[in-house]
mmCIF file of C-alpha atoms in Angstrom:
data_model
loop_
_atom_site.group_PDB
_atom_site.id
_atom_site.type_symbol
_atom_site.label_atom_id
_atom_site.label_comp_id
_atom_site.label_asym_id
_atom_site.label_seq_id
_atom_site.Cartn_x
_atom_site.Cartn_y
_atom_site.Cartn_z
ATOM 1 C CA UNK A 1242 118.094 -2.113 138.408
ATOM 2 C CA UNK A 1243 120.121 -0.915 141.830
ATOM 3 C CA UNK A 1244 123.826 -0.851 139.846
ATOM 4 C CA UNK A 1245 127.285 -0.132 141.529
ATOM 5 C CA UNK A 1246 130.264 0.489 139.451
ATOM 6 C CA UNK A 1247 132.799 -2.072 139.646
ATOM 7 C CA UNK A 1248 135.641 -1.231 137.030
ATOM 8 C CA UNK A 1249 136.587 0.825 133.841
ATOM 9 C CA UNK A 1250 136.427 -0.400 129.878
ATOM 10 C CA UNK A 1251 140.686 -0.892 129.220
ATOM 11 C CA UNK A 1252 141.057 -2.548 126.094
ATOM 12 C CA UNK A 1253 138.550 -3.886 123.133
ATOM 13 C CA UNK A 1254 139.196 -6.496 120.560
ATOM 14 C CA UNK A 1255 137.313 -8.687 118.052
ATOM 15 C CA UNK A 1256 139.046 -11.640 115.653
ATOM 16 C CA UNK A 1257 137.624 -11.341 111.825
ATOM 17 C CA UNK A 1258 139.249 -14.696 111.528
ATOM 18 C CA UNK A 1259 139.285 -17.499 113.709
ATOM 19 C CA UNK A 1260 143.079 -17.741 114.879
ATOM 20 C CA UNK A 1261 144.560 -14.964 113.826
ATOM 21 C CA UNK A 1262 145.452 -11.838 115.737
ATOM 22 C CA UNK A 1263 143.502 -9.411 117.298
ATOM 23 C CA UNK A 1264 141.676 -5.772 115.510
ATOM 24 C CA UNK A 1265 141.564 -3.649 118.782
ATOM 25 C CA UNK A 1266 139.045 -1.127 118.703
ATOM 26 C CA UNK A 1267 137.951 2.602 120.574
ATOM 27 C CA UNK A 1268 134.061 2.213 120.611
ATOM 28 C CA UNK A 1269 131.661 -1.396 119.126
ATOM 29 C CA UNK A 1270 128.517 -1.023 118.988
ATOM 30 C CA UNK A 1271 126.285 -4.186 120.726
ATOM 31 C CA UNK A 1272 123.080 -5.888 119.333
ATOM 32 C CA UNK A 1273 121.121 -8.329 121.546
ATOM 33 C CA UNK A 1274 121.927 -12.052 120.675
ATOM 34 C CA UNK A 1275 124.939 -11.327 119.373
ATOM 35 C CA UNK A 1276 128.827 -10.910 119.426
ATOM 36 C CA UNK A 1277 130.832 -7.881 118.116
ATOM 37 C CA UNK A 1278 130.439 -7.028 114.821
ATOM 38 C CA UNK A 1279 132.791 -9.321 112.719
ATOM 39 C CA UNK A 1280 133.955 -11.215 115.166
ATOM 40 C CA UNK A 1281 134.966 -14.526 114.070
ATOM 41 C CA UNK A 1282 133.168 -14.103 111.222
ATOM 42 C CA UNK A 1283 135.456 -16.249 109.068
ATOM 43 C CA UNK A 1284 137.190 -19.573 109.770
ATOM 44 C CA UNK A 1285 140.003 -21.763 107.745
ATOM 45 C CA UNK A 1286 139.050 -25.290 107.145
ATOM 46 C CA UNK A 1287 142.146 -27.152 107.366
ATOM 47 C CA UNK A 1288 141.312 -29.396 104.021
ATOM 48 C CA UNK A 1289 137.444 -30.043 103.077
ATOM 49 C CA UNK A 1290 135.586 -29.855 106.767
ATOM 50 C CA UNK A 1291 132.208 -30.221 107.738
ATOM 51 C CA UNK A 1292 130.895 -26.850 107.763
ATOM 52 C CA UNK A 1293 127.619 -26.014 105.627
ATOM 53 C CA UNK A 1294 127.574 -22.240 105.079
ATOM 54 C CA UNK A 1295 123.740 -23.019 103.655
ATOM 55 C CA UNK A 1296 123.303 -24.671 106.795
ATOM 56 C CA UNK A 1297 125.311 -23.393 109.073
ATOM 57 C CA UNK A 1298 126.252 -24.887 112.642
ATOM 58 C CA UNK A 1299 128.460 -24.666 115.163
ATOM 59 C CA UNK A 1300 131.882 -27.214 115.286
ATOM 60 C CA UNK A 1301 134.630 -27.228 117.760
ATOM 61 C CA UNK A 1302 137.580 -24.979 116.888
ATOM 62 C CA UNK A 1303 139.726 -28.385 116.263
ATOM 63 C CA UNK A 1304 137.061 -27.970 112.747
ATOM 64 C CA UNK A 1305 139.447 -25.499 111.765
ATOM 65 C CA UNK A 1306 142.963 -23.756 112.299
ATOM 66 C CA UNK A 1307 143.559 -21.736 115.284
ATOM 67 C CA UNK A 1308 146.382 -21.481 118.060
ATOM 68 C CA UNK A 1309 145.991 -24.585 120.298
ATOM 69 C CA UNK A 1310 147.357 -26.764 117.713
ATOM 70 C CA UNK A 1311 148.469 -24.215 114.863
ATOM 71 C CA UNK A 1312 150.723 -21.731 116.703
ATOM 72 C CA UNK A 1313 152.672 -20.408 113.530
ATOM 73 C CA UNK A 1314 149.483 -18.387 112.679
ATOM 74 C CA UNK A 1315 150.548 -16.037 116.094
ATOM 75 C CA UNK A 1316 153.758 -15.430 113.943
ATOM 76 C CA UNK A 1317 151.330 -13.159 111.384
ATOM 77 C CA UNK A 1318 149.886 -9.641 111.917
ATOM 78 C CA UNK A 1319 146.187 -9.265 110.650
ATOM 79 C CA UNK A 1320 144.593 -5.721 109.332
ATOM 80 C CA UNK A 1321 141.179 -5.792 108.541
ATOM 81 C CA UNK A 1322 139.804 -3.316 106.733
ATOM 82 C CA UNK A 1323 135.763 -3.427 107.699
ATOM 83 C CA UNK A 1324 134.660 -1.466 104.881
ATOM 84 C CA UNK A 1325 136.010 -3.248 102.431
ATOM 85 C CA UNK A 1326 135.893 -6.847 104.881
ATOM 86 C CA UNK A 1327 139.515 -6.686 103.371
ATOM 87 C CA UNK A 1328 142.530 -9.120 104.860
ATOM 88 C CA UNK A 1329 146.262 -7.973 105.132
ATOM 89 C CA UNK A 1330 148.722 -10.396 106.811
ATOM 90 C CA UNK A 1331 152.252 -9.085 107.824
ATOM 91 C CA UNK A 1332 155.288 -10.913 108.738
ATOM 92 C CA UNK A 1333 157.780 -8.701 111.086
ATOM 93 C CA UNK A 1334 155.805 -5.855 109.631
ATOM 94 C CA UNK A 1335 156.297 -6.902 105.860
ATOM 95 C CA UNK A 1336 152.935 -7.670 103.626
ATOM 96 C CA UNK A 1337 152.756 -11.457 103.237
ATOM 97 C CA UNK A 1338 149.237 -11.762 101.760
ATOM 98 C CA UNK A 1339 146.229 -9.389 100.685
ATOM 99 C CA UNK A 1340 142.751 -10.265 99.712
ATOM 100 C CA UNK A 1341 138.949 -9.271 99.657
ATOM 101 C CA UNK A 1342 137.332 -12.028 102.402
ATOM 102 C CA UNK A 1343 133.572 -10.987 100.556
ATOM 103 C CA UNK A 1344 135.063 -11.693 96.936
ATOM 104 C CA UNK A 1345 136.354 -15.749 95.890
ATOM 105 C CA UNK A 1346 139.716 -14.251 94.081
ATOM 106 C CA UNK A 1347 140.478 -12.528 97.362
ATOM 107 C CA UNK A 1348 140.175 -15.747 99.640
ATOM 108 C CA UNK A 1349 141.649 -17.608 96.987
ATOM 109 C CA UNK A 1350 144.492 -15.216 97.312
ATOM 110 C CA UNK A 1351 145.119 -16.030 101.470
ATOM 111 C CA UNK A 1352 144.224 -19.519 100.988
ATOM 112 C CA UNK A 1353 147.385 -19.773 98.888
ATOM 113 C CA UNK A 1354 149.595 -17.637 101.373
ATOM 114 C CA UNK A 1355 148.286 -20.757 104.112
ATOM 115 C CA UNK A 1356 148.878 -23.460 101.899
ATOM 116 C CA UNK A 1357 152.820 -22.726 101.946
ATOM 117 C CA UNK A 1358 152.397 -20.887 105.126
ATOM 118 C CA UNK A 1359 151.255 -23.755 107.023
ATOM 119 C CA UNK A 1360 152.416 -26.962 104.320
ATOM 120 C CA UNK A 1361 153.377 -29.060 106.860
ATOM 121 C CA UNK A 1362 150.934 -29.118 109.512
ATOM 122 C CA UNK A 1363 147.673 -29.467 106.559
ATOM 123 C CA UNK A 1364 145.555 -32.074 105.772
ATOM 124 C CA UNK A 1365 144.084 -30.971 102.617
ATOM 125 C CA UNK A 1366 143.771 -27.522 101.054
ATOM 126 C CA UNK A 1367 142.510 -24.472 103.650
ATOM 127 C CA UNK A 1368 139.361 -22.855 102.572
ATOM 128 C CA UNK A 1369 138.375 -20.154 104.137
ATOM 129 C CA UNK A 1370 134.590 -20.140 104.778
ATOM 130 C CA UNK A 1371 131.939 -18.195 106.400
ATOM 131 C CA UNK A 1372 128.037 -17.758 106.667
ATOM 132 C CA UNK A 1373 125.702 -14.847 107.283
ATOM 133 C CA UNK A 1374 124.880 -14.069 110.626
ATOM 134 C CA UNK A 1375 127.169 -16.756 111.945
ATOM 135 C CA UNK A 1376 130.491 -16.447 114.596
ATOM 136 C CA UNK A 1377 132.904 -19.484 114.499
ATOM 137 C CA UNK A 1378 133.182 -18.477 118.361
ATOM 138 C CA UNK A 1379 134.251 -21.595 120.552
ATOM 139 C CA UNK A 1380 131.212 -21.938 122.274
ATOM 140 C CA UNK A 1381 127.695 -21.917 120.296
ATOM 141 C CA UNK A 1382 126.074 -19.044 122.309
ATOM 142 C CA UNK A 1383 126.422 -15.821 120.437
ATOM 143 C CA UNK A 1384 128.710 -14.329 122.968
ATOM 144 C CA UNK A 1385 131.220 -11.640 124.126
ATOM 145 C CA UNK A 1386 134.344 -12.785 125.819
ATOM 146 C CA UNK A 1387 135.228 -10.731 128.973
ATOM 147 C CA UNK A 1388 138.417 -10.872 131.020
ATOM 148 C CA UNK A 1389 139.560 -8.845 134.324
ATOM 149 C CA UNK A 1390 143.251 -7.537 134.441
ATOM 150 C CA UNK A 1391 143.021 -7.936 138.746
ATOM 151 C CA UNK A 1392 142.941 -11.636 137.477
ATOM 152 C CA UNK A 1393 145.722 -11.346 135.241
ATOM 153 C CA UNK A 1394 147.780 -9.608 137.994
ATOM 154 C CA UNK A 1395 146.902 -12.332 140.149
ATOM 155 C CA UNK A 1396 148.187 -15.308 137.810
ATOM 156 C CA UNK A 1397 151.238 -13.014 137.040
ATOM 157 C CA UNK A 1398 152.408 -13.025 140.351
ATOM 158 C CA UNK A 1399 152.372 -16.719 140.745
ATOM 159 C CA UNK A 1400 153.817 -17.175 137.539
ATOM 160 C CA UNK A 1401 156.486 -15.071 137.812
ATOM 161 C CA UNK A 1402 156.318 -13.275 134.816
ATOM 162 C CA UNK A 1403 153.858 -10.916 132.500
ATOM 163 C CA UNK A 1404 151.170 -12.229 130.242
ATOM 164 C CA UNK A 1405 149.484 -10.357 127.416
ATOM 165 C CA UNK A 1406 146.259 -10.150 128.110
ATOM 166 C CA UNK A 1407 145.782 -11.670 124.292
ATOM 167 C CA UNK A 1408 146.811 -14.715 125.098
ATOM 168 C CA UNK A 1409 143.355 -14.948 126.532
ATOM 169 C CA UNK A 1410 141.598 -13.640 123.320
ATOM 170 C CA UNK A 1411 138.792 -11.415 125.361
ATOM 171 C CA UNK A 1412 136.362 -8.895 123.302
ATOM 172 C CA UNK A 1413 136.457 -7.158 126.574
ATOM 173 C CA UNK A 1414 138.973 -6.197 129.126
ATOM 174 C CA UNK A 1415 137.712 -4.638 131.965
ATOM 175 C CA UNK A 1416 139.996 -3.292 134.960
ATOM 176 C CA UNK A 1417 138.566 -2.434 138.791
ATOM 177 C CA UNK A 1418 137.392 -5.324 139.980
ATOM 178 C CA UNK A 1419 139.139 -8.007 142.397
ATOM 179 C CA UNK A 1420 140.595 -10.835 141.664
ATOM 180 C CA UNK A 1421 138.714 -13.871 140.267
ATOM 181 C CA UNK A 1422 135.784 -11.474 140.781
ATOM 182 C CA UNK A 1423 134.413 -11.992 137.207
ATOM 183 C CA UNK A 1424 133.809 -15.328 138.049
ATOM 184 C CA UNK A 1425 131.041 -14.874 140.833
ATOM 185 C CA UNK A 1426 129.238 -12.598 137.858
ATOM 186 C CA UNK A 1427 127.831 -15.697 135.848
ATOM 187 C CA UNK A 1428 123.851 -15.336 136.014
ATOM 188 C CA UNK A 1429 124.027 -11.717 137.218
ATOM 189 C CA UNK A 1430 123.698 -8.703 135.282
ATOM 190 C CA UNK A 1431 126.424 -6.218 134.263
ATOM 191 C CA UNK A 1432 126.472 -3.132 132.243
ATOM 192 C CA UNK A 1433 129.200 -2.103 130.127
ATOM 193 C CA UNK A 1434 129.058 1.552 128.867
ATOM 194 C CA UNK A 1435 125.495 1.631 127.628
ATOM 195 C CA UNK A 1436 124.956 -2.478 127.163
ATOM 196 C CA UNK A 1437 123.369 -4.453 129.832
ATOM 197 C CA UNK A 1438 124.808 -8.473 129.509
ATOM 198 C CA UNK A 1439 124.594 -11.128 130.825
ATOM 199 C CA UNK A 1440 127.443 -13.472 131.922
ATOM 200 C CA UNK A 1441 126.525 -17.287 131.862
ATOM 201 C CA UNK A 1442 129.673 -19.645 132.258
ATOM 202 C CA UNK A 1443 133.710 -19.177 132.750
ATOM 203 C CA UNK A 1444 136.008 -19.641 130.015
ATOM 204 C CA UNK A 1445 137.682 -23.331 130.247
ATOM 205 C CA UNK A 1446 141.280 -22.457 129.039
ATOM 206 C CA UNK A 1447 142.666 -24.597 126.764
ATOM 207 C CA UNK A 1448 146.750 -25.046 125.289
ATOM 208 C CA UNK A 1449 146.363 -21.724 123.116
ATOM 209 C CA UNK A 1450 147.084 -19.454 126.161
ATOM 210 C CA UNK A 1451 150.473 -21.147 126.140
ATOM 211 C CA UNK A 1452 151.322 -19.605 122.733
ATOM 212 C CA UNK A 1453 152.789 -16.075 123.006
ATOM 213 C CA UNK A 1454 150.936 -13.949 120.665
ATOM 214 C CA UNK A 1455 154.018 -12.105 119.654
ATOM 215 C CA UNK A 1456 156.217 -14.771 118.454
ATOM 216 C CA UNK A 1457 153.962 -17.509 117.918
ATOM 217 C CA UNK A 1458 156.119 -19.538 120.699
ATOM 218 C CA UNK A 1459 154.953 -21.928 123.219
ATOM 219 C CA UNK A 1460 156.417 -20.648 126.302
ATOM 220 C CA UNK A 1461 154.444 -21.582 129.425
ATOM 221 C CA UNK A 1462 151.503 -24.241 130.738
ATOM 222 C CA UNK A 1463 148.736 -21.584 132.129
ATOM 223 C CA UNK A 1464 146.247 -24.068 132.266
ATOM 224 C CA UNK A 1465 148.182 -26.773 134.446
ATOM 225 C CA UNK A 1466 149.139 -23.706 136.645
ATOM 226 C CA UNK A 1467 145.575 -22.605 136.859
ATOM 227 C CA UNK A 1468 144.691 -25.896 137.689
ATOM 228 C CA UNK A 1469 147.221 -26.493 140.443
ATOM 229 C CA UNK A 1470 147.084 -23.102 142.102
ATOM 230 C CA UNK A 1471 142.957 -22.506 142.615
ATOM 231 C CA UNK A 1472 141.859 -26.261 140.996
ATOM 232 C CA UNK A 1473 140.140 -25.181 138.010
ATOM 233 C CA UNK A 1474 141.467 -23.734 134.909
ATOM 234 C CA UNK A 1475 138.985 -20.897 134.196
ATOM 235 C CA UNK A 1476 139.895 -17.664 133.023
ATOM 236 C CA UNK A 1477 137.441 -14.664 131.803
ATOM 237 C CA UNK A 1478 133.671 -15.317 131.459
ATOM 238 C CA UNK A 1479 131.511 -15.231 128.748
ATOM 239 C CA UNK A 1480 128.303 -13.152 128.228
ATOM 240 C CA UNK A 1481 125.205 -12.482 126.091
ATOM 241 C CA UNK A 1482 124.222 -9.281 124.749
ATOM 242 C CA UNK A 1483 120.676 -8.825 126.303
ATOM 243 C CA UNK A 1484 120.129 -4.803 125.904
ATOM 244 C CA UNK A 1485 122.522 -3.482 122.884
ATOM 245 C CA UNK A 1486 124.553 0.112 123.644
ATOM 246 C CA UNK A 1487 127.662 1.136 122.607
ATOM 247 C CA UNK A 1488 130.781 0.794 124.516
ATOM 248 C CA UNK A 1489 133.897 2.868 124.314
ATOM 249 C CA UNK A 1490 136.976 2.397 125.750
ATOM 250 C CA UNK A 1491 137.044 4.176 129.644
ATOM 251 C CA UNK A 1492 133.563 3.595 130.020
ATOM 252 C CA UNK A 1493 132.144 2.364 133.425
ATOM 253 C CA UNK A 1494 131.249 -1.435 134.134
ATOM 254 C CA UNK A 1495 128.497 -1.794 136.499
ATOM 255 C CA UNK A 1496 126.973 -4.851 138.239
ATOM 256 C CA UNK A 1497 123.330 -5.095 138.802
#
């Protein structure tokens, strides 16, 4: 494959659970088929929901509590600790919650912070649920979620004012490229660090972006000014894993 390089590996991140705040990483490991290790790997059910971990398919992310509609959660710190798939949530740096998300006592544990946490925006009691081998990503490819910080500039600059680049929840953020550049990459071929993938449709953006992930407010309409400044309200692209390597951060992004 005739590659050039096109950018640099800035930032990494995967999301144990659905909704809450990013685990940023130095170096992941990719498999074909499939997203970063542990990412999304749990979900909250807000009350009993559909999901079968026997059987296990993929719902929409209104199935289960995340930022577009539950924007509190952005108010809590996550650590996960991946040898022990352990949970700690913080509040302005002070332990709120603890608990083992392999073992029932230690989900009971967090379900319990969420059902005071979150009291008046629940429907029923939150479980939190998983399956093997399955990511509660919202779309039902396996996927990694790639952004480009000449993008970011871009919508900066019309905006006005700066953006983390988690409001955007990306596994990947990838710097070098021009603007809106990541968006001619869908059915093309791009190598990051040692991983070959394969980008096959934008990312619609949806009311989360408007919640800061610091404070948890909602301080902005990104997808109306998407919309109204290039008429679509895509941001970042998603890919499939289709030759596994490990990226670290600084490493080269290439397009084939």
């Amino acid at each position: 494959m005739d590659e050039r390089q096109a950018g640099r590996v800035t930032a990494l991140y995967r999301y144990p659970v659905k909704g809450l705040s990013a685990a940023a990483l130095e170096r992941v490991q990719l498999e074909p088929g499939h997203t970063l290790p542990f990412d999304r790997a749990w979900a909250i059910e807000n009350g009993r929901g559909r999901f079968d971990p026997e059987d296990p398919k993929w719902l929409p992310k209104t199935s289960f509590l995340m930022l577009m509609r539950d924007e509190r959660l952005a108010t809590l710190q996550s650590v996960f600790e991946e040898d022990r798939q352990t949970l700690t949530l913080l509040r302005d740096g002070r332990q709120v919650a603890r608990g083992a998300l392999a073992t029932p006592l230690g989900r009971q544990l967090l379900e319990q912070f969420f059902a005071a946490y979150l009291k008046a925006s629940l429907i029923g009691p939150p479980k939190i649920i998983s399956a093997e081998d399955h990511s509660f990503s919202d779309v039902a490819e396996k996927c990694v979620h790639v952004i480009n910080l000449a993008t970011l500039a871009e919508l900066e600059r019309v905006m006005g004012r700066e953006l983390s680049p988690l409001r955007f929840r990306p596994n990947v953020v990838i710097d070098g490229l021009a603007p809106w550049q990541e968006l001619d990459l869908v059915g093309k071929e791009i190598r990051i660090g040692s991983a070959l993938l394969i980008p096959f449709a934008p990312t619609d953006r949806c009311a989360a972006t408007n919640v800061d992930p610091e404070n948890g407010r909602r301080d902005t309409s990104i997808p109306a000014v998407l919309q109204r400044t290039w008429g679509h309200a895509n941001f970042g692209i998603y890919a499939t894993v289709r030759d596994g390597g490990v990226v670290t951060l600084g490493d080269p992004v290439t397009i084939g």
